[in-house]
Short mmCIF file of C-alpha atoms in Angstrom, two decimals:
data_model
loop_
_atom_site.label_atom_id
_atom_site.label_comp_id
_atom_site.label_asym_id
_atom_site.label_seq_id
_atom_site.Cartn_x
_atom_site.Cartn_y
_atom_site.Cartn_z
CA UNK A 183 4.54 -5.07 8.48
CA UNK A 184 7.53 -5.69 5.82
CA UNK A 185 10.53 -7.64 5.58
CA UNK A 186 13.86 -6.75 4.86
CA UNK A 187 16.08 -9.40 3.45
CA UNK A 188 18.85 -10.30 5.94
CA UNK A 189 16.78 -8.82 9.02
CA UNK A 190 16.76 -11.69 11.44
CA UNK A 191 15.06 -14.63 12.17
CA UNK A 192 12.36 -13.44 14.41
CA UNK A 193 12.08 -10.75 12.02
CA UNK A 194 10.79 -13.61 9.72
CA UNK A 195 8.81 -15.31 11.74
CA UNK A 196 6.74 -12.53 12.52
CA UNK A 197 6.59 -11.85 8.94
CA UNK A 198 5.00 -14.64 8.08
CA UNK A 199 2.68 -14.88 11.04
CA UNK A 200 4.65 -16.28 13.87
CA UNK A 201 5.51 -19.79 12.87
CA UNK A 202 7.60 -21.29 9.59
CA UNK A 203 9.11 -24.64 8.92
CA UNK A 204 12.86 -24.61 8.87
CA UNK A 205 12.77 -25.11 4.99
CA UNK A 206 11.41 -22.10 4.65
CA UNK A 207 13.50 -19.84 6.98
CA UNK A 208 16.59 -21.02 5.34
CA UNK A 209 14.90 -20.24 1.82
CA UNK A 210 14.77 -16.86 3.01
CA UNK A 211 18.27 -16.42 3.65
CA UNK A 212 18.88 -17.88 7.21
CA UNK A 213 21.23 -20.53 7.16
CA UNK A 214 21.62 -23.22 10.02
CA UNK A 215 23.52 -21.09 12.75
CA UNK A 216 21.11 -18.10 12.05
CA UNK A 217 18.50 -21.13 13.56
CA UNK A 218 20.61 -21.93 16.37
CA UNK A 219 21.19 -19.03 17.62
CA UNK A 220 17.63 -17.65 17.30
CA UNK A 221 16.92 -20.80 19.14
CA UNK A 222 19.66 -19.95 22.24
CA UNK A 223 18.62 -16.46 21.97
CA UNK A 224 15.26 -17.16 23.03
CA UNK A 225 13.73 -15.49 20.01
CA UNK A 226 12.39 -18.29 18.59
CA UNK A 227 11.33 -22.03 19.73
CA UNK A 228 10.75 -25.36 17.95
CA UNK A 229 7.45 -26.62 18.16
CA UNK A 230 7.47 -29.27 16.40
CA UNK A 231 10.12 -31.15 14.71
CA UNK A 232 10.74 -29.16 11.42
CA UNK A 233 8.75 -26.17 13.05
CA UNK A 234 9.90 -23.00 14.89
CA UNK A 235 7.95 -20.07 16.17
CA UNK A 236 7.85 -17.23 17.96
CA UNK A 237 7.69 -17.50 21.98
CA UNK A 238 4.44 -15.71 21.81
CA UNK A 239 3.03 -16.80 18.22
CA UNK A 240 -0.99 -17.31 18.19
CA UNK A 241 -1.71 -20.89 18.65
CA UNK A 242 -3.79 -21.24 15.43
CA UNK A 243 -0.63 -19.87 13.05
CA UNK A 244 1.36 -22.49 14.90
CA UNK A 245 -1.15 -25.01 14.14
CA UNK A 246 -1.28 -24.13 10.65
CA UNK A 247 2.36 -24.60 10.31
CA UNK A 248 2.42 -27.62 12.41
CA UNK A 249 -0.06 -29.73 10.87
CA UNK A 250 0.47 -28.42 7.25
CA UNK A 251 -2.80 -26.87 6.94
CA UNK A 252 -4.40 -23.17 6.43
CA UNK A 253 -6.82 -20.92 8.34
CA UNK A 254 -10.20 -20.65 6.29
CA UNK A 255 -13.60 -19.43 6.64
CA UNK A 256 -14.17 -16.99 9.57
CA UNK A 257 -10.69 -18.02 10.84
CA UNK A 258 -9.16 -16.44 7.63
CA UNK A 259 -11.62 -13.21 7.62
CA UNK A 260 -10.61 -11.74 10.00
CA UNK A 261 -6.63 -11.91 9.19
CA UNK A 262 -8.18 -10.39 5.79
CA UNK A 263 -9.65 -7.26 7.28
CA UNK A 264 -12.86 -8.99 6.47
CA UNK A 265 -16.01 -7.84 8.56
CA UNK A 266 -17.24 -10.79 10.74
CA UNK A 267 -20.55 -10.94 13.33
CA UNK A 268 -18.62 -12.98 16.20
CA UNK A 269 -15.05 -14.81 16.21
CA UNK A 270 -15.47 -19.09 15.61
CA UNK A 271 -15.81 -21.39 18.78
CA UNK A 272 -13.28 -23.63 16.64
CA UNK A 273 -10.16 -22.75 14.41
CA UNK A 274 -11.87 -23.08 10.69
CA UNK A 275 -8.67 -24.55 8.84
CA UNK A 276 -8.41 -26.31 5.32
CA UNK A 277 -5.93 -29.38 4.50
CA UNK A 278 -5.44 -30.77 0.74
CA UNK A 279 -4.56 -34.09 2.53
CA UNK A 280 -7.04 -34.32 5.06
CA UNK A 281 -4.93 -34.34 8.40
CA UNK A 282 -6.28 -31.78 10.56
CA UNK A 283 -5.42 -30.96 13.99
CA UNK A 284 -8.58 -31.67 17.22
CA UNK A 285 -11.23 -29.08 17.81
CA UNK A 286 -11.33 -27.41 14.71
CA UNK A 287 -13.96 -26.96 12.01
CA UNK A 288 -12.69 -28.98 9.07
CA UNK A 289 -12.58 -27.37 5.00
CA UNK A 290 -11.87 -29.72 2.39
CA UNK A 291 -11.70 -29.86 -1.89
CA UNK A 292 -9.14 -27.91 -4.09
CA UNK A 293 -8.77 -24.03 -3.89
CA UNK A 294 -10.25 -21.83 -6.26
CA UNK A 295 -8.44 -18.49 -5.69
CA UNK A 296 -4.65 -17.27 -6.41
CA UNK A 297 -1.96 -17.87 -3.48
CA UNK A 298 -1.84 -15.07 -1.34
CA UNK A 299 1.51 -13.40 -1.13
CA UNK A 300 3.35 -14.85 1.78
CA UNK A 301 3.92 -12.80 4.94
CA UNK A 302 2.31 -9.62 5.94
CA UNK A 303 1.65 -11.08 9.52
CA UNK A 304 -1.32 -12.83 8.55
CA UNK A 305 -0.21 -16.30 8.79
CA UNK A 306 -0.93 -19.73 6.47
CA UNK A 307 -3.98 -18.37 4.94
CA UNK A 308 -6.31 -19.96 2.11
CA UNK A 309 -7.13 -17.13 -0.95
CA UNK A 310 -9.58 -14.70 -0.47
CA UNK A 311 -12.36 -16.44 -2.58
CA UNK A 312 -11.58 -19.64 -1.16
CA UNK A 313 -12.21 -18.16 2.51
CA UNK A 314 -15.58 -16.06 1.31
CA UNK A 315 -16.89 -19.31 -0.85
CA UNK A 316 -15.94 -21.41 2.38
CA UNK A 317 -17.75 -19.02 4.67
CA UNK A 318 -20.56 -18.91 2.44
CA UNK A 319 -21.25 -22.67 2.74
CA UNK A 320 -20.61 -23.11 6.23
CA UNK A 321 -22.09 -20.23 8.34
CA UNK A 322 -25.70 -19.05 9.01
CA UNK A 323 -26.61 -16.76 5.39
CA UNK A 324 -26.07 -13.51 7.16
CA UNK A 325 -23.44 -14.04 8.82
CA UNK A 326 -21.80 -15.05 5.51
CA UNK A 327 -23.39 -12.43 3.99
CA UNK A 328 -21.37 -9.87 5.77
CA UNK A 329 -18.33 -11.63 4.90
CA UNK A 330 -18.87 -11.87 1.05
CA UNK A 331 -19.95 -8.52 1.00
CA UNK A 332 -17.57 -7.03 2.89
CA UNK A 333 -15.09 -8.18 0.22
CA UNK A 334 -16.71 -7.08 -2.51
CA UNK A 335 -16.38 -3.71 -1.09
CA UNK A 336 -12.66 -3.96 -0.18
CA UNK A 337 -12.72 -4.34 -3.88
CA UNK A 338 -11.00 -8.02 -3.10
CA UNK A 339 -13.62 -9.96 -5.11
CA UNK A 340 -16.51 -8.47 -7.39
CA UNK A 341 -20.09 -10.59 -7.32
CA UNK A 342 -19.12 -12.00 -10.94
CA UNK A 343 -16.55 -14.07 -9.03
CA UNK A 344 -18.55 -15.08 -6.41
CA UNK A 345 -21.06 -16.39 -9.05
CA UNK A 346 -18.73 -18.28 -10.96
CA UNK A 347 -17.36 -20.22 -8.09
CA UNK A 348 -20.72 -21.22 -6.91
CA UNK A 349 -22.08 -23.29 -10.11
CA UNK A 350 -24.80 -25.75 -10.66
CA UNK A 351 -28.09 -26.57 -8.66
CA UNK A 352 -26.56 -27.76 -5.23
CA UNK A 353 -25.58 -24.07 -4.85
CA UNK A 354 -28.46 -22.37 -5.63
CA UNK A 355 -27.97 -21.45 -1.35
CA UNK A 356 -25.39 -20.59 -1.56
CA UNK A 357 -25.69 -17.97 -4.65
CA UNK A 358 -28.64 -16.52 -3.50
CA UNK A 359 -26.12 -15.29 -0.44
CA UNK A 360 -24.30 -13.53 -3.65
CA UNK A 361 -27.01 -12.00 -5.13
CA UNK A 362 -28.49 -10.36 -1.72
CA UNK A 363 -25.00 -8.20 -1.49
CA UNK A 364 -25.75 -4.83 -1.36
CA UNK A 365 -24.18 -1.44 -2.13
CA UNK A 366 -22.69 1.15 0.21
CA UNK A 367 -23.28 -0.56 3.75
CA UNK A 368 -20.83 0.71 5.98
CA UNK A 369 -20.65 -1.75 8.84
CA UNK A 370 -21.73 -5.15 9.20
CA UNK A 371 -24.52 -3.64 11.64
CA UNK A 372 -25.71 -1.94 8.73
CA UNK A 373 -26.03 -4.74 6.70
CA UNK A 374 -27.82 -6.70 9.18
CA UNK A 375 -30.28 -4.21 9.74
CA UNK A 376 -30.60 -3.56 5.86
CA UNK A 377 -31.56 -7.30 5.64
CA UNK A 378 -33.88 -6.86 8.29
CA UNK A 379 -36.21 -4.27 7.00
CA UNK A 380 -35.81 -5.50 3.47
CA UNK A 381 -36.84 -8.98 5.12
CA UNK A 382 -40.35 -7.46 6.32
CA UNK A 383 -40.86 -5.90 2.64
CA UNK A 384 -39.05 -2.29 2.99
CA UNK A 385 -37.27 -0.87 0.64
CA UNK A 386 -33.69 0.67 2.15
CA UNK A 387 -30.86 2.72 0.64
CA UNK A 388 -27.92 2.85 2.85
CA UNK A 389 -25.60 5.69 2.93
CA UNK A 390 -28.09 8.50 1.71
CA UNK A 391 -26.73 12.30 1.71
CA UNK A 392 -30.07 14.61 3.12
CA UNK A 393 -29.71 18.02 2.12
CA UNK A 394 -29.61 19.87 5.70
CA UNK A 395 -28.68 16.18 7.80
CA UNK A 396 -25.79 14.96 5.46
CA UNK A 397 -25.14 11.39 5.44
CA UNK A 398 -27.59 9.09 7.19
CA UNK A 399 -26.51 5.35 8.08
CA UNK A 400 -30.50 3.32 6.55
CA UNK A 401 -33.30 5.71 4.75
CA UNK A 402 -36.22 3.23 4.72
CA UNK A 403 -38.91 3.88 1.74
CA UNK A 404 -37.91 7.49 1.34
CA UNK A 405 -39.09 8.52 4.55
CA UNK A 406 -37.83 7.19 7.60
CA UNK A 407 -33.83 7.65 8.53
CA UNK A 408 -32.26 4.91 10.69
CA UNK A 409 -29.25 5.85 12.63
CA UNK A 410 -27.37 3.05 13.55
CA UNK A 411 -24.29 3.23 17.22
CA UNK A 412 -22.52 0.18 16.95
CA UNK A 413 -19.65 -0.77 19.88
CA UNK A 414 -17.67 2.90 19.67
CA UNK A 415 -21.11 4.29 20.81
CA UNK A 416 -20.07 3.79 24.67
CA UNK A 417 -16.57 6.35 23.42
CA UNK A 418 -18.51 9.26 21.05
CA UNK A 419 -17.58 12.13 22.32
CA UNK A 420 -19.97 15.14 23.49
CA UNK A 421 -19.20 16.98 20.39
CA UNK A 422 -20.17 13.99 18.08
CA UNK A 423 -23.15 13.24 20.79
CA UNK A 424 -24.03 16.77 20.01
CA UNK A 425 -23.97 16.53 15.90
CA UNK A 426 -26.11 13.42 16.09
CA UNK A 427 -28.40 15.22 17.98
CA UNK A 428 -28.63 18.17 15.57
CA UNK A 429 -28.78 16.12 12.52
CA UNK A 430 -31.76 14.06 13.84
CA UNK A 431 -33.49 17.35 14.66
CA UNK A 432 -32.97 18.71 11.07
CA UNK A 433 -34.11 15.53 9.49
CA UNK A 434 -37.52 15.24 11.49
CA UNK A 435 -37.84 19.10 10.55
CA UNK A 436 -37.55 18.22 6.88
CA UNK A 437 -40.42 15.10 7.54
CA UNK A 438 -38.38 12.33 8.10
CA UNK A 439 -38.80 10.84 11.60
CA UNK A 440 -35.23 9.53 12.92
CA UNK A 441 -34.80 6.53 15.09
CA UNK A 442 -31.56 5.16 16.45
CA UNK A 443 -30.56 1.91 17.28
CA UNK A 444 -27.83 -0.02 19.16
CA UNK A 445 -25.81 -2.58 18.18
CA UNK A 446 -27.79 -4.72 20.87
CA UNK A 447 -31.31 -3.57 19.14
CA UNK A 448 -30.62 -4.97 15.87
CA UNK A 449 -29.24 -8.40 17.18
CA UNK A 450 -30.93 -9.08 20.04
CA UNK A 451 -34.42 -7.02 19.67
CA UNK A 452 -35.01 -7.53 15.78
CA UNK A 453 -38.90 -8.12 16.04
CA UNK A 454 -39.68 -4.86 18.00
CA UNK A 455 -37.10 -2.62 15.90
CA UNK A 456 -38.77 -4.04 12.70
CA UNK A 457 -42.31 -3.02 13.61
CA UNK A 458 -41.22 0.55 15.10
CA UNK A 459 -39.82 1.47 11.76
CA UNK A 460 -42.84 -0.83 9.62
CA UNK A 461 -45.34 1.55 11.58
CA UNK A 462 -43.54 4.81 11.03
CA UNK A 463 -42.82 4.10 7.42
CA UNK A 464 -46.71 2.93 6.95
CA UNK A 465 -48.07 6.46 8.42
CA UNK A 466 -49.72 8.28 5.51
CA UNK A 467 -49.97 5.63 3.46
CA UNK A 468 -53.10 4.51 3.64
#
């Protein structure tokens, strides 16, 4: 979404996420009666004193605003275009001066990254490497994992980065979540399932062209394809239903047995997944 200068001051406020202190709506050109008369209009409402949003803003923008602090972690992925596992319980927000509103997880210590540019509907929103570092230290490792490395490629942040911002011994976690992000994963279900397998000693290369199949989601140890249907699965239509089918066929004609999992499989059924593709990947081996 973009601004125009002079548009009005709903137009602003949904600029910049749904909720602005006054200060900073008259800094963009709206002067007192421009207020007012959003305020009459219906277009906007004060929340708090200093504070106007829109009628419908989301409650953690508004929060933001009100208590002077900015989404972070998981809370700022997503507004990012970030790929996430689930959405937080709790608001994830960061304050310099350590006010914070009730219920929500709580970031603290100075920011690492450059200021965003403001607006762009995304609301009060910590740096990018701030949110990935913060995400890094405070979620399960692959869950942040899918974060950090869905930034990298968004070409946002590059490892080196990561690395830097993580020094000294009490991190040593918290890099080894750096160093385990991986190349051409497509979704985070592929990443989780890449983790997976290389957990139990596979090796995996995502995104593999087959001559005859095309591109195949996992190829574990050069001879097993994984095929991976995340949540659109329930919408493919019969046509791509059809190419799926065709493509596993060619690939277990060329040797390479194809199995296909669900987004439920890999997060809910790891264990039996694992040892369906450790004893297909084992045959001939021995």
């Amino acid at each position: 979404m973009s601004y125009r200068l002079g548009a009005d001051v709903e137009a602003f406020l949904r600029w910049v996420g749904g909720a602005a202190r006054v200060a900073d709506v008259q800094a963009a050109g709206h002067d007192r009666s421009a207020v007012r008369r959003a305020l009459s209009d219906g277009g906007a409402v004060r929340v708090s004193r200093g504070v106007l949003a829109l009628p419908d803003a989301d409650a953690l923008a508004v929060a933001t605003v009100v208590h002077g602090c900015r989404a972070t972690c998981l809370s700022a992925a997503r507004t990012m275009g970030l790929w996430t596992l689930s959405d937080p319980d709790e608001p994830h927000l960061w304050s310099i001066h350590g006010r914070f509103p009730a219920g929500c997880v709580r970031h603290r210590g100075p920011l690492l990254g450059a200021a965003l540019p403001a607006g762009g509907g995304s609301g009060p929103v910590v740096p990018v490497l701030d949110a990935v570092i913060h995400t890094i230290r405070c979620r399960p490792p692959l869950e942040a994992l899918v974060v950090a490395e869905s930034a990298v490629r968004l070409r946002l942040l590059d490892r080196r980065q990561l690395a830097a911002a993580l020094p000294g011994n009490r991190n040593g976690a918290a890099r080894a979540v750096v160093g385990r992000i991986g190349d051409g994963s497509e979704s985070p279900l592929e990443i989780v399932a890449r983790e997976l397998f290389v957990s139990a000693g596979l090796r995996v290369e995502p995104q593999v062209s087959l001559d005859g199949v095309g591109r195949v989601d996992l190829l574990v140890e050069g001879r097993v394809v994984v095929e991976l249907d995340g949540f659109e699965f329930h919408g493919t239509s019969r046509a791509a239903f059809r190419r799926d089918r065709r493509r596993g066929n060619a690939a277990m004609l060329g040797g390479l047995p194809t199995l296909r999992y669900t987004y439920e499989d890999v997060m809910y059924d790891a264990e039996r997944i694992v040892d369906e593709v450790l004893s297909l990947a084992r045959r001939g081996t021995r």
